[in-house]
């Protein structure tokens, strides 16, 4: 597996750099709709454009898989004009998690292929079970269907407008938190929650402030706000993030911001800033 290294100021894939790593042995290229680290969408449409040029030049058919675990249940409702899905020529498969922004409890995820021919036959198991043959792509063991039913229930109960309204509220709350974070002259806000409802930030260059200490201090007041380093090549950059999920209200956001302000003042005092 070849990975595109991050760069200062760029925390997601660079399509041009990604395609440079492709050759005749490449079986696919992955774009992420909602980065785990920052919450940003990777530019899938630009990635499709670059891989299209590469495929034509070298007479290849390298496909794109979109890891839409988070953004797959957000973009269709809030960013309908954003092209990241099967409207793009080389996007052949997509995965999405129902237990994230699909609003179902953990345990359900979806994988979709553009066409039957895009799923290789050698990845499909044909199981002879109870008098009939059943093709399956998943692992074979007994498991509950409750999560699937839960997803179906949400589709029927909420519908398109219901999902749209919920995600719009998530985004408004995230935007408000990001707006408040910008008031502090020690932080750079990376994501304001305009893609998925994730607010992420880091400490400004040449500012000696410990985000791990801030995360620990928030934990004392009951908030789980992780601090972590970015992957290789930017492993010296520490980031914090807040994920807005169902049940996180405007009132809770106000409480978090008050506790955050107190925690920042405490950390400044401890670090003599």
Coordinates of C-alpha atoms in Angstrom, one line a residue:
X1 CA 0.0 0.0 0.0
X2 CA 1.3 3.4 -0.9
X3 CA 0.3 6.4 1.1
X4 CA 0.3 10.1 0.1
X5 CA 2.2 12.0 2.9
X6 CA 0.6 15.0 4.5
X7 CA 2.2 18.4 4.2
X8 CA 2.2 21.5 6.4
X9 CA -1.2 23.2 5.8
X10 CA -2.6 20.2 3.9
X11 CA -4.1 17.5 6.0
X12 CA -5.9 15.5 3.2
X13 CA -4.9 13.9 0.0
X14 CA -3.3 15.8 -2.9
X15 CA -4.8 14.2 -6.1
X16 CA -1.7 15.1 -8.2
X17 CA 0.7 13.5 -5.7
X18 CA -1.6 10.5 -5.3
X19 CA -1.7 9.7 -9.0
X20 CA 2.1 10.0 -9.2
X21 CA 2.2 6.9 -6.9
X22 CA 0.1 4.9 -9.4
X23 CA 1.5 2.4 -11.9
X24 CA 0.3 -0.7 -13.8
X25 CA 0.2 -2.7 -10.6
X26 CA -2.2 -0.3 -8.8
X27 CA -5.5 -2.0 -8.1
X28 CA -7.3 1.1 -6.9
X29 CA -7.0 4.5 -5.3
X30 CA -8.9 5.6 -2.2
X31 CA -10.4 9.0 -1.4
X32 CA -11.9 9.8 2.0
X33 CA -15.1 11.8 2.4
X34 CA -14.6 13.0 5.9
X35 CA -11.1 12.6 7.3
X36 CA -10.8 10.9 10.7
X37 CA -8.2 13.4 11.8
X38 CA -9.7 16.7 10.8
X39 CA -13.2 16.0 9.4
X40 CA -12.4 17.5 6.0
X41 CA -13.6 16.1 2.7
X42 CA -10.9 14.9 0.2
X43 CA -11.4 16.3 -3.3
X44 CA -12.8 13.2 -5.0
X45 CA -13.9 15.0 -8.1
X46 CA -10.3 16.3 -8.7
X47 CA -9.0 12.9 -7.9
X48 CA -11.3 11.5 -10.6
X49 CA -10.0 14.1 -13.1
X50 CA -6.4 13.2 -12.4
X51 CA -6.8 9.4 -12.5
X52 CA -8.8 9.8 -15.8
X53 CA -5.9 11.6 -17.4
X54 CA -3.5 8.9 -16.1
X55 CA -5.7 6.0 -17.2
X56 CA -6.0 7.5 -20.7
X57 CA -2.3 8.1 -21.0
X58 CA -1.3 4.6 -19.9
X59 CA -4.3 2.7 -21.2
X60 CA -5.2 1.5 -17.7
X61 CA -8.5 1.3 -15.7
X62 CA -7.5 2.2 -12.1
X63 CA -10.7 2.7 -10.1
X64 CA -11.5 4.9 -7.2
X65 CA -13.0 3.6 -3.9
X66 CA -14.6 6.3 -1.8
X67 CA -14.4 5.8 2.0
X68 CA -17.5 7.7 2.9
X69 CA -17.8 6.2 6.4
X70 CA -18.7 9.6 7.8
X71 CA -19.5 11.9 4.8
X72 CA -21.7 9.4 3.0
X73 CA -24.7 10.2 5.2
X74 CA -24.0 13.9 5.2
X75 CA -23.1 15.0 1.6
X76 CA -26.3 13.7 0.0
X77 CA -28.3 15.9 2.3
X78 CA -26.2 19.1 2.7
X79 CA -23.9 19.2 -0.3
X80 CA -26.0 17.8 -3.2
X81 CA -23.9 19.5 -5.9
X82 CA -20.7 18.0 -4.6
X83 CA -19.6 15.3 -7.0
X84 CA -18.0 12.4 -5.0
X85 CA -20.1 9.4 -5.9
X86 CA -21.1 7.3 -9.0
X87 CA -21.6 10.4 -11.1
X88 CA -17.8 10.3 -11.5
X89 CA -16.5 7.9 -14.1
X90 CA -13.8 6.2 -12.0
X91 CA -15.7 5.9 -8.7
X92 CA -16.6 2.2 -8.7
X93 CA -17.3 1.5 -5.0
X94 CA -18.4 3.3 -1.9
X95 CA -18.6 2.4 1.8
X96 CA -20.6 4.2 4.4
X97 CA -21.2 3.7 8.1
X98 CA -24.8 3.7 9.3
X99 CA -23.6 4.0 12.9
X100 CA -22.0 7.4 12.4
X101 CA -24.0 10.1 10.7
X102 CA -26.5 7.5 9.6
X103 CA -27.9 7.8 13.1
X104 CA -28.0 4.1 14.0
X105 CA -26.3 2.4 16.9
X106 CA -22.9 0.7 16.2
X107 CA -22.7 -2.3 14.1
X108 CA -24.1 -1.4 10.6
X109 CA -22.1 -0.4 7.5
X110 CA -22.8 -0.4 3.8
X111 CA -20.7 -1.2 0.7
X112 CA -22.0 -0.3 -2.7
X113 CA -20.6 -1.1 -6.2
X114 CA -21.5 0.9 -9.3
X115 CA -22.0 -2.2 -11.3
X116 CA -22.0 -5.9 -10.7
X117 CA -18.9 -6.4 -12.8
X118 CA -17.0 -4.0 -10.5
X119 CA -17.2 -6.6 -7.7
X120 CA -14.7 -9.4 -8.6
X121 CA -16.3 -12.9 -8.5
X122 CA -13.4 -14.3 -6.4
X123 CA -14.5 -12.0 -3.6
X124 CA -18.0 -13.4 -3.5
X125 CA -18.8 -16.6 -1.5
X126 CA -21.5 -18.8 -2.8
X127 CA -23.0 -20.5 0.2
X128 CA -25.3 -23.6 -0.1
X129 CA -27.6 -23.0 2.8
X130 CA -31.0 -24.5 3.6
X131 CA -31.7 -25.8 0.2
X132 CA -30.5 -22.9 -1.9
X133 CA -27.3 -21.1 -3.1
X134 CA -26.8 -17.7 -1.6
X135 CA -24.1 -15.3 -2.8
X136 CA -22.5 -13.3 0.0
X137 CA -19.7 -10.8 0.4
X138 CA -19.7 -10.6 4.2
X139 CA -18.1 -12.9 6.8
X140 CA -20.3 -15.9 7.4
X141 CA -21.5 -16.2 11.0
X142 CA -24.7 -15.7 12.9
X143 CA -25.4 -12.0 13.6
X144 CA -28.3 -9.8 14.5
X145 CA -30.3 -7.9 11.9
X146 CA -31.4 -5.3 14.4
X147 CA -29.0 -2.6 13.0
X148 CA -30.3 -3.1 9.5
X149 CA -33.9 -2.7 10.8
X150 CA -32.8 0.4 12.7
X151 CA -31.4 1.9 9.6
X152 CA -34.6 1.1 7.7
X153 CA -36.6 2.6 10.4
X154 CA -34.7 5.8 10.2
X155 CA -35.1 6.0 6.5
X156 CA -38.9 5.6 6.8
X157 CA -39.3 7.8 9.8
X158 CA -36.9 10.6 9.0
X159 CA -36.9 10.6 5.2
X160 CA -34.7 13.0 3.2
X161 CA -35.9 16.1 4.9
X162 CA -35.5 14.6 8.3
X163 CA -31.9 13.7 7.7
X164 CA -31.3 17.1 6.1
X165 CA -32.7 19.0 9.1
X166 CA -30.7 17.0 11.7
X167 CA -27.4 17.5 9.8
X168 CA -28.1 21.2 9.3
X169 CA -28.5 21.5 13.1
X170 CA -25.2 19.6 13.6
X171 CA -23.5 22.0 11.2
X172 CA -24.8 25.1 12.9
X173 CA -23.6 23.9 16.3
X174 CA -20.2 23.0 14.9
X175 CA -19.9 26.4 13.2
X176 CA -20.7 28.1 16.5
X177 CA -18.0 26.2 18.3
X178 CA -15.5 26.9 15.6
X179 CA -16.4 30.6 15.8
X180 CA -15.7 30.7 19.5
X181 CA -12.4 28.8 19.1
X182 CA -11.3 31.5 16.7
X183 CA -11.5 34.1 19.5
X184 CA -8.4 32.5 21.0
X185 CA -5.2 33.8 19.5
X186 CA -3.4 30.6 20.2
X187 CA -5.4 28.3 17.9
X188 CA -5.7 27.6 14.2
X189 CA -9.0 26.1 13.3
X190 CA -8.6 23.4 10.7
X191 CA -12.2 22.4 10.1
X192 CA -15.3 24.5 11.1
X193 CA -17.8 21.7 10.6
X194 CA -18.8 22.6 7.0
X195 CA -18.1 19.2 5.7
X196 CA -19.0 16.7 8.4
X197 CA -19.9 18.1 11.8
X198 CA -16.4 17.9 13.1
X199 CA -14.5 20.9 14.5
X200 CA -10.7 20.4 14.6
X201 CA -7.9 22.8 15.6
X202 CA -4.3 22.9 16.4
X203 CA -2.0 25.3 18.2
X204 CA -0.5 28.2 16.2
X205 CA 3.1 28.0 15.1
X206 CA 5.5 29.2 17.7
X207 CA 2.9 29.0 20.5
X208 CA 3.9 26.8 23.4
X209 CA 0.5 25.4 24.5
X210 CA -0.2 21.8 25.4
X211 CA -3.3 20.3 23.8
X212 CA -2.9 17.1 25.7
X213 CA -3.1 19.0 28.9
X214 CA -6.2 20.8 27.6
X215 CA -7.8 17.4 26.7
X216 CA -7.0 16.0 30.2
X217 CA -8.5 19.1 31.9
X218 CA -11.7 18.9 29.9
X219 CA -11.9 15.2 30.9
X220 CA -12.2 16.4 34.5
X221 CA -15.5 18.1 33.7
X222 CA -16.8 15.0 31.8
X223 CA -15.9 16.0 28.2
X224 CA -14.1 13.4 26.0
X225 CA -12.3 15.7 23.5
X226 CA -9.3 13.8 22.2
X227 CA -5.9 15.3 21.4
X228 CA -3.7 13.3 19.0
X229 CA -0.8 13.6 16.6
X230 CA -1.3 13.5 12.8
X231 CA 0.2 10.7 10.7
X232 CA 3.8 10.3 9.6
X233 CA 5.4 13.4 8.0
X234 CA 3.3 15.6 10.3
X235 CA 3.6 13.6 13.5
X236 CA 4.8 16.7 15.3
X237 CA 1.4 18.4 14.8
X238 CA -1.1 17.8 17.6
X239 CA -4.8 18.3 16.8
X240 CA -8.0 18.3 18.9
X241 CA -11.4 17.6 17.5
X242 CA -15.1 17.8 18.6
X243 CA -17.6 15.6 16.8
X244 CA -21.2 16.8 16.9
X245 CA -23.6 13.9 17.1
X246 CA -27.4 13.4 17.7
X247 CA -28.3 14.5 21.2
X248 CA -25.6 17.2 21.3
X249 CA -27.8 20.3 21.7
X250 CA -27.1 24.0 21.6
X251 CA -27.4 24.0 25.4
X252 CA -24.7 21.3 25.7
X253 CA -22.5 23.3 23.3
X254 CA -22.8 26.3 25.5
X255 CA -21.8 24.2 28.5
X256 CA -18.8 22.8 26.6
X257 CA -17.7 26.3 25.6
X258 CA -17.8 27.5 29.2
X259 CA -15.8 24.5 30.4
X260 CA -13.4 24.9 27.5
X261 CA -12.8 28.6 28.4
X262 CA -12.0 27.6 32.0
X263 CA -9.8 24.7 30.9
X264 CA -7.8 27.0 28.6
X265 CA -7.3 29.6 31.3
X266 CA -6.1 26.8 33.7
X267 CA -3.7 25.5 31.1
X268 CA -2.3 29.0 30.4
X269 CA -1.7 29.5 34.1
X270 CA 0.0 26.1 34.5
X271 CA 2.2 26.8 31.4
X272 CA 2.9 30.5 32.3
X273 CA 1.4 31.7 29.0

